[in-house]
Coordinates of C-alpha atoms in Angstrom, one line a residue:
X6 CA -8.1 21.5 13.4
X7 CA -9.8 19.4 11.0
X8 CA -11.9 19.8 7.8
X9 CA -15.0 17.0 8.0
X10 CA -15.7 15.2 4.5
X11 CA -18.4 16.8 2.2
X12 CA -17.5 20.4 1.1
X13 CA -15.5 22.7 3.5
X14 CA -15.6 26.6 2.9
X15 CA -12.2 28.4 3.9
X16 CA -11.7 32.1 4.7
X17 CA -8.0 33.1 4.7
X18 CA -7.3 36.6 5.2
X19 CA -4.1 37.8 4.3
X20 CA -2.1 41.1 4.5
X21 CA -0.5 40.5 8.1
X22 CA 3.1 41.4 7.2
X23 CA 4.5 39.0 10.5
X24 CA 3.0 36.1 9.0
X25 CA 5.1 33.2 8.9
X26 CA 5.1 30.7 5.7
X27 CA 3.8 27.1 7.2
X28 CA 3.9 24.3 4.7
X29 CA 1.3 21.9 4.9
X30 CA 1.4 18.3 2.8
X31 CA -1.4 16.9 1.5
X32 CA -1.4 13.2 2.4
X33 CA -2.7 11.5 -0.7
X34 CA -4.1 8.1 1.7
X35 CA -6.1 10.1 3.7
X36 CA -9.2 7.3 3.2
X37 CA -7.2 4.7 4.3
X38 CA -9.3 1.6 4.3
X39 CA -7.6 -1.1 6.1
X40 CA -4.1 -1.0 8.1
X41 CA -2.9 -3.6 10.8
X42 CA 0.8 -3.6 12.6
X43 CA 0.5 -7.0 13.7
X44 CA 0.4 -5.6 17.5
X45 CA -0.6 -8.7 20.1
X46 CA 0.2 -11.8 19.9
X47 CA -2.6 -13.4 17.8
X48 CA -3.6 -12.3 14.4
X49 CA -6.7 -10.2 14.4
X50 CA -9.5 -12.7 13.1
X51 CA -11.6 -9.6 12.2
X52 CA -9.4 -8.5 9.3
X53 CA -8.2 -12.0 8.5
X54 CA -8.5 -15.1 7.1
X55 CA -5.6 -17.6 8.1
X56 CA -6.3 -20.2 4.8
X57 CA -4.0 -23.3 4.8
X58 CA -0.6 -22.3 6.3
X59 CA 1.5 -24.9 8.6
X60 CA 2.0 -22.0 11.2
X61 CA 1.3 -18.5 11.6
X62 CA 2.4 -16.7 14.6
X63 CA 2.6 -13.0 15.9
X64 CA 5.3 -11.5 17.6
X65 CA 7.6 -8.3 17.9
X66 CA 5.2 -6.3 16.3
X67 CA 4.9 -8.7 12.8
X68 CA 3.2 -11.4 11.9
X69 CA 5.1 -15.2 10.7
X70 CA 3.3 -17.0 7.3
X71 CA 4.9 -20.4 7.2
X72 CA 4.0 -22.4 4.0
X73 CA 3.5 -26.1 3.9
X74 CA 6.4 -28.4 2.6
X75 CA 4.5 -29.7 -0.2
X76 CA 4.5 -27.1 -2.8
X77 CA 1.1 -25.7 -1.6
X78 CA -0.2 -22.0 -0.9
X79 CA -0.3 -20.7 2.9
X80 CA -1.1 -17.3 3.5
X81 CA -3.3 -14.4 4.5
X82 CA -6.8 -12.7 3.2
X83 CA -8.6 -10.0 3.7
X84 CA -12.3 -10.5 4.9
X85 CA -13.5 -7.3 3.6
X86 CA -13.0 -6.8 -0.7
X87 CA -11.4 -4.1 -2.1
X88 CA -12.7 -2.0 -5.3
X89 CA -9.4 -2.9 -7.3
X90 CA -10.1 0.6 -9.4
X91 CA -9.1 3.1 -6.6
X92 CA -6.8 1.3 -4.2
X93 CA -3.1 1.4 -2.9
X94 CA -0.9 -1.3 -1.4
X95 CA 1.8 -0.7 1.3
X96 CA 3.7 -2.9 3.2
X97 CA 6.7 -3.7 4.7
X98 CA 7.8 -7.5 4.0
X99 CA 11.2 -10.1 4.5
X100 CA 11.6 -13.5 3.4
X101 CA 12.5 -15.5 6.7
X102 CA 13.7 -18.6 5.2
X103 CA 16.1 -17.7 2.1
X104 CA 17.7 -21.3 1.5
X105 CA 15.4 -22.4 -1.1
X106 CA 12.1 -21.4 -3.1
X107 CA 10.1 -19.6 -1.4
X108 CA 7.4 -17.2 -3.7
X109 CA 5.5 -14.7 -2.1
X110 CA 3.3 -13.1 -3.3
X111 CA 1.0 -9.9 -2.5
X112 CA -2.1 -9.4 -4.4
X113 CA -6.0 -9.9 -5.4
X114 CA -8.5 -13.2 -5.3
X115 CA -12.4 -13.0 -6.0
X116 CA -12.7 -16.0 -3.0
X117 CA -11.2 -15.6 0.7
X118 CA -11.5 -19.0 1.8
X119 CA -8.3 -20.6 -1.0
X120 CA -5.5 -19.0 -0.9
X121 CA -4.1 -17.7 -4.5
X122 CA -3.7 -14.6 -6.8
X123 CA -6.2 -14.2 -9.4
X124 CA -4.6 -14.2 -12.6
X125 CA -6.3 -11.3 -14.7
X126 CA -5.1 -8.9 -12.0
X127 CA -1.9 -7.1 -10.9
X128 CA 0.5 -8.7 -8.3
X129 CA 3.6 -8.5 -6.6
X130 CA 5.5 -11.7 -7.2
X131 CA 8.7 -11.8 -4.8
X132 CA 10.7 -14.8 -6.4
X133 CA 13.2 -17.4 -4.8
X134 CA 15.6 -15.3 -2.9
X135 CA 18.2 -17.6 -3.8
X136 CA 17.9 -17.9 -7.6
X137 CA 19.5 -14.8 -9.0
X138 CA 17.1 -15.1 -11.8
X139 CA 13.9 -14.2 -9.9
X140 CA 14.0 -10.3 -9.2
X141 CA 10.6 -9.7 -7.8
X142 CA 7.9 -8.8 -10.7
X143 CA 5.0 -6.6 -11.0
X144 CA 2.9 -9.2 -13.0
X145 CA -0.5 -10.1 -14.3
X146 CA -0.8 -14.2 -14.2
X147 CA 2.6 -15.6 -14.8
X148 CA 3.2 -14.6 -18.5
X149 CA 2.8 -10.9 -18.3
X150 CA 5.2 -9.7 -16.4
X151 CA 7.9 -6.9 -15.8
X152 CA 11.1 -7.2 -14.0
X153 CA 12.7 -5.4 -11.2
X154 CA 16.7 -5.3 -12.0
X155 CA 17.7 -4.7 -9.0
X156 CA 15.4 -5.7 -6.3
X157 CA 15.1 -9.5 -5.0
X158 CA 13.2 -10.5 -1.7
X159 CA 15.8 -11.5 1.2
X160 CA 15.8 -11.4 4.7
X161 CA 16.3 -7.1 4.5
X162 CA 13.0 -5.9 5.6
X163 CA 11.9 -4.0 2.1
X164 CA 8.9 -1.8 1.6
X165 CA 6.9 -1.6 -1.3
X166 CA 4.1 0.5 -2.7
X167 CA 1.4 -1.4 -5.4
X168 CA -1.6 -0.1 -7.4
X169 CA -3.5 -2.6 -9.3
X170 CA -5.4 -0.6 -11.6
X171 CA -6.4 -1.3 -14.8
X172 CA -4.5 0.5 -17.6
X173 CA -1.9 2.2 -14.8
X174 CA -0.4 -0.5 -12.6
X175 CA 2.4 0.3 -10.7
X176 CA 5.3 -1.1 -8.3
X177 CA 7.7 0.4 -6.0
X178 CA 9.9 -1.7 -3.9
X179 CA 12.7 -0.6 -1.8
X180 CA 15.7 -2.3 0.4
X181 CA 15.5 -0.8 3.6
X182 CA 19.3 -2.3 4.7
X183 CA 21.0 -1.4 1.4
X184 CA 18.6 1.3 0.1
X185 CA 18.1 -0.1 -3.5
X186 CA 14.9 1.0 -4.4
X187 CA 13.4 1.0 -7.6
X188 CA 9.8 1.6 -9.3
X189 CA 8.1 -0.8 -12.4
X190 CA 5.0 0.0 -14.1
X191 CA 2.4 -1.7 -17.0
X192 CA -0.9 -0.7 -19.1
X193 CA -2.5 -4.6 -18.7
X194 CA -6.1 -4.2 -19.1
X195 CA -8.3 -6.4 -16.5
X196 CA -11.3 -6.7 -15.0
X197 CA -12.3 -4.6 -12.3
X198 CA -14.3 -6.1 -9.5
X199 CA -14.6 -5.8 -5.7
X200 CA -11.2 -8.7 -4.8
X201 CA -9.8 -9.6 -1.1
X202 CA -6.4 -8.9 -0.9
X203 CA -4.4 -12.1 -0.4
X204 CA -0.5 -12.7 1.2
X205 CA 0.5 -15.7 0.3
X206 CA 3.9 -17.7 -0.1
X207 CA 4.5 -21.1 -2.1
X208 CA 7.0 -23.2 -0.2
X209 CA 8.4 -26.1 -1.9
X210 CA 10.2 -27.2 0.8
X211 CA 11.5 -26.3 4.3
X212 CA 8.9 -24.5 5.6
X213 CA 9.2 -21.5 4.0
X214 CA 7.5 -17.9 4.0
X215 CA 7.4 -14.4 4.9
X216 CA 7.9 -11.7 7.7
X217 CA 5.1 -8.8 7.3
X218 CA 5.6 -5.9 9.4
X219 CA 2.0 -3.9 8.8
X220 CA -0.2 -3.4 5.7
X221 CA -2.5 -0.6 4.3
X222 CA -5.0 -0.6 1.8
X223 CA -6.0 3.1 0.9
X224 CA -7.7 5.4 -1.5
X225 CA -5.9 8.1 -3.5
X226 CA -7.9 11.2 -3.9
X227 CA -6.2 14.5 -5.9
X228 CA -7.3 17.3 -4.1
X229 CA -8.7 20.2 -6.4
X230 CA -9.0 23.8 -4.9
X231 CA -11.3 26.4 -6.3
X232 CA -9.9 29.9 -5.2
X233 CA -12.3 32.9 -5.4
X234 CA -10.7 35.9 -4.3
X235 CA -11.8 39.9 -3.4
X236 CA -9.0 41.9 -3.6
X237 CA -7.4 42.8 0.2
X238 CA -10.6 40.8 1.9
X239 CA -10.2 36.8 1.6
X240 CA -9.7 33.9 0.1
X241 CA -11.9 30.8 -0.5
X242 CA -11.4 27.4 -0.9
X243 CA -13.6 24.9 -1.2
X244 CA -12.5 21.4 -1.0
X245 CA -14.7 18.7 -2.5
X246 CA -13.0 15.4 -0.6
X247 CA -13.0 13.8 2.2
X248 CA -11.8 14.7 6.0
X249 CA -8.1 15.5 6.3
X250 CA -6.2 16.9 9.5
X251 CA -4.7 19.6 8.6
X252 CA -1.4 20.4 11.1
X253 CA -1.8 23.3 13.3
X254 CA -1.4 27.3 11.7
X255 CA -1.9 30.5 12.6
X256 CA -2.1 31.9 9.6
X257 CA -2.6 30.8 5.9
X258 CA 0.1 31.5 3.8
X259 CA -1.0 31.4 -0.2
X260 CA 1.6 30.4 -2.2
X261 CA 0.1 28.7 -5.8
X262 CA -2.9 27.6 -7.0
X263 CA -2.7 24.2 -8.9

């Protein structure tokens, strides 16, 4: 079953003593807004712009950014913008070329035809993989900036989790081979506005780039319940959001209202 978007009245009727307790989660990305695996073997040119890289290939399910050899952006934006106010980041990313400097970089641009973060909002900045010195960041332009101690791009694949906005900017990366995670945050104050995302690296020599397993851009919506209730009859809930599948039940089980 599912509930459509709009508001969704709910009649749970309780009192059945063989009812069964059945926990259902509440996906938080429910609106997601963009998502691609990198299934095929091309990139899709619907979602993307390909802006100045010396290759880019698709295969096994990920897609291949290879950055000039002359210190010079290559990468991937988003055709569609993104209100920077309300959004998530996920991802799942690898350096391919660890031998020298290679940034990459996941983040927001007001232009999709140059490749580049723009400064006065939040990135990711995933450092030379072999300089001890540059953990990836959670940064806003290159002087603000906060540093992950124990996380540094490699050829591990490693998820991470970003929100860019302003006053609550937030970072989680995690080492899917070794299982270091760890989570940065920051109160920057930008400008909102409607960005593309961009997925970039900054080779300065060899090549270099990055491996990127899928994306998603998505909402975050709180759901709020409001619980009216008439003692041994029914509950009701009504649920202000938008469409979310709920797994299937036979009965409701009521546990807490939050």
């Amino acid at each position: 079953p599912s509930l459509p978007p709009g508001n969704t009245t709910i009649s749970m009727y309780y009192g059945n003593p063989s009812a069964t307790r059945v926990d259902v989660p509440l996906d938080k990305s429910v609106n997601v807004l963009l998502y691609d695996d990198f299934s095929g073997t091309e990139i899709n040119t619907t979602i993307w712009n390909n802006v100045n890289t010396y290759n880019l290939t698709v295969e096994n399910g990920y897609v291949r950014v290879k950055a000039k050899d002359d210190n010079t952006n290559g990468g991937m934006v988003t055709k569609q913008t993104f209100d920077t106010s309300e959004i998530w980041v996920e991802g799942r990313i690898r350096a391919y070329n660890t031998s020298g400097d290679n940034d990459i970089l996941v983040g927001f641009i007001t232009s999709n035809t140059t490749i580049s973060i723009d400064a006065d909002c939040p990135n990711i900045w995933f450092g030379d993989p072999s300089d001890s010195s540059q953990n990836a960041r959670l940064r806003k332009g290159s002087a603000n900036y906060v540093t992950f101690s124990n996380i540094r791009i490699s050829s591990d694949w490693h998820l991470f989790r970003y929100k860019p906005k302003t006053g609550d900017h937030y970072a989680w990366v995690k080492n899917e081979a070794t299982s270091t995670e760890e989570a940065e945050s920051a109160t920057w104050s930008i400008t909102t506005l409607d960005r593309y995302l961009s997925i970039f690296a900054n080779s300065e020599g060899g090549y270099r780039g990055f491996d990127l397993d899928w994306i998603k851009v998505y909402k975050e919506y709180n759901y709020t319940y409001t619980f009216s209730q008439e003692v041994r009859k029914n509950v009701t809930i009504t649920m202000p959001y938008p469409a979310y599948n709920w797994s299937t039940t036979y009965y409701w089980y009521v546990v807490a209202v939050n």
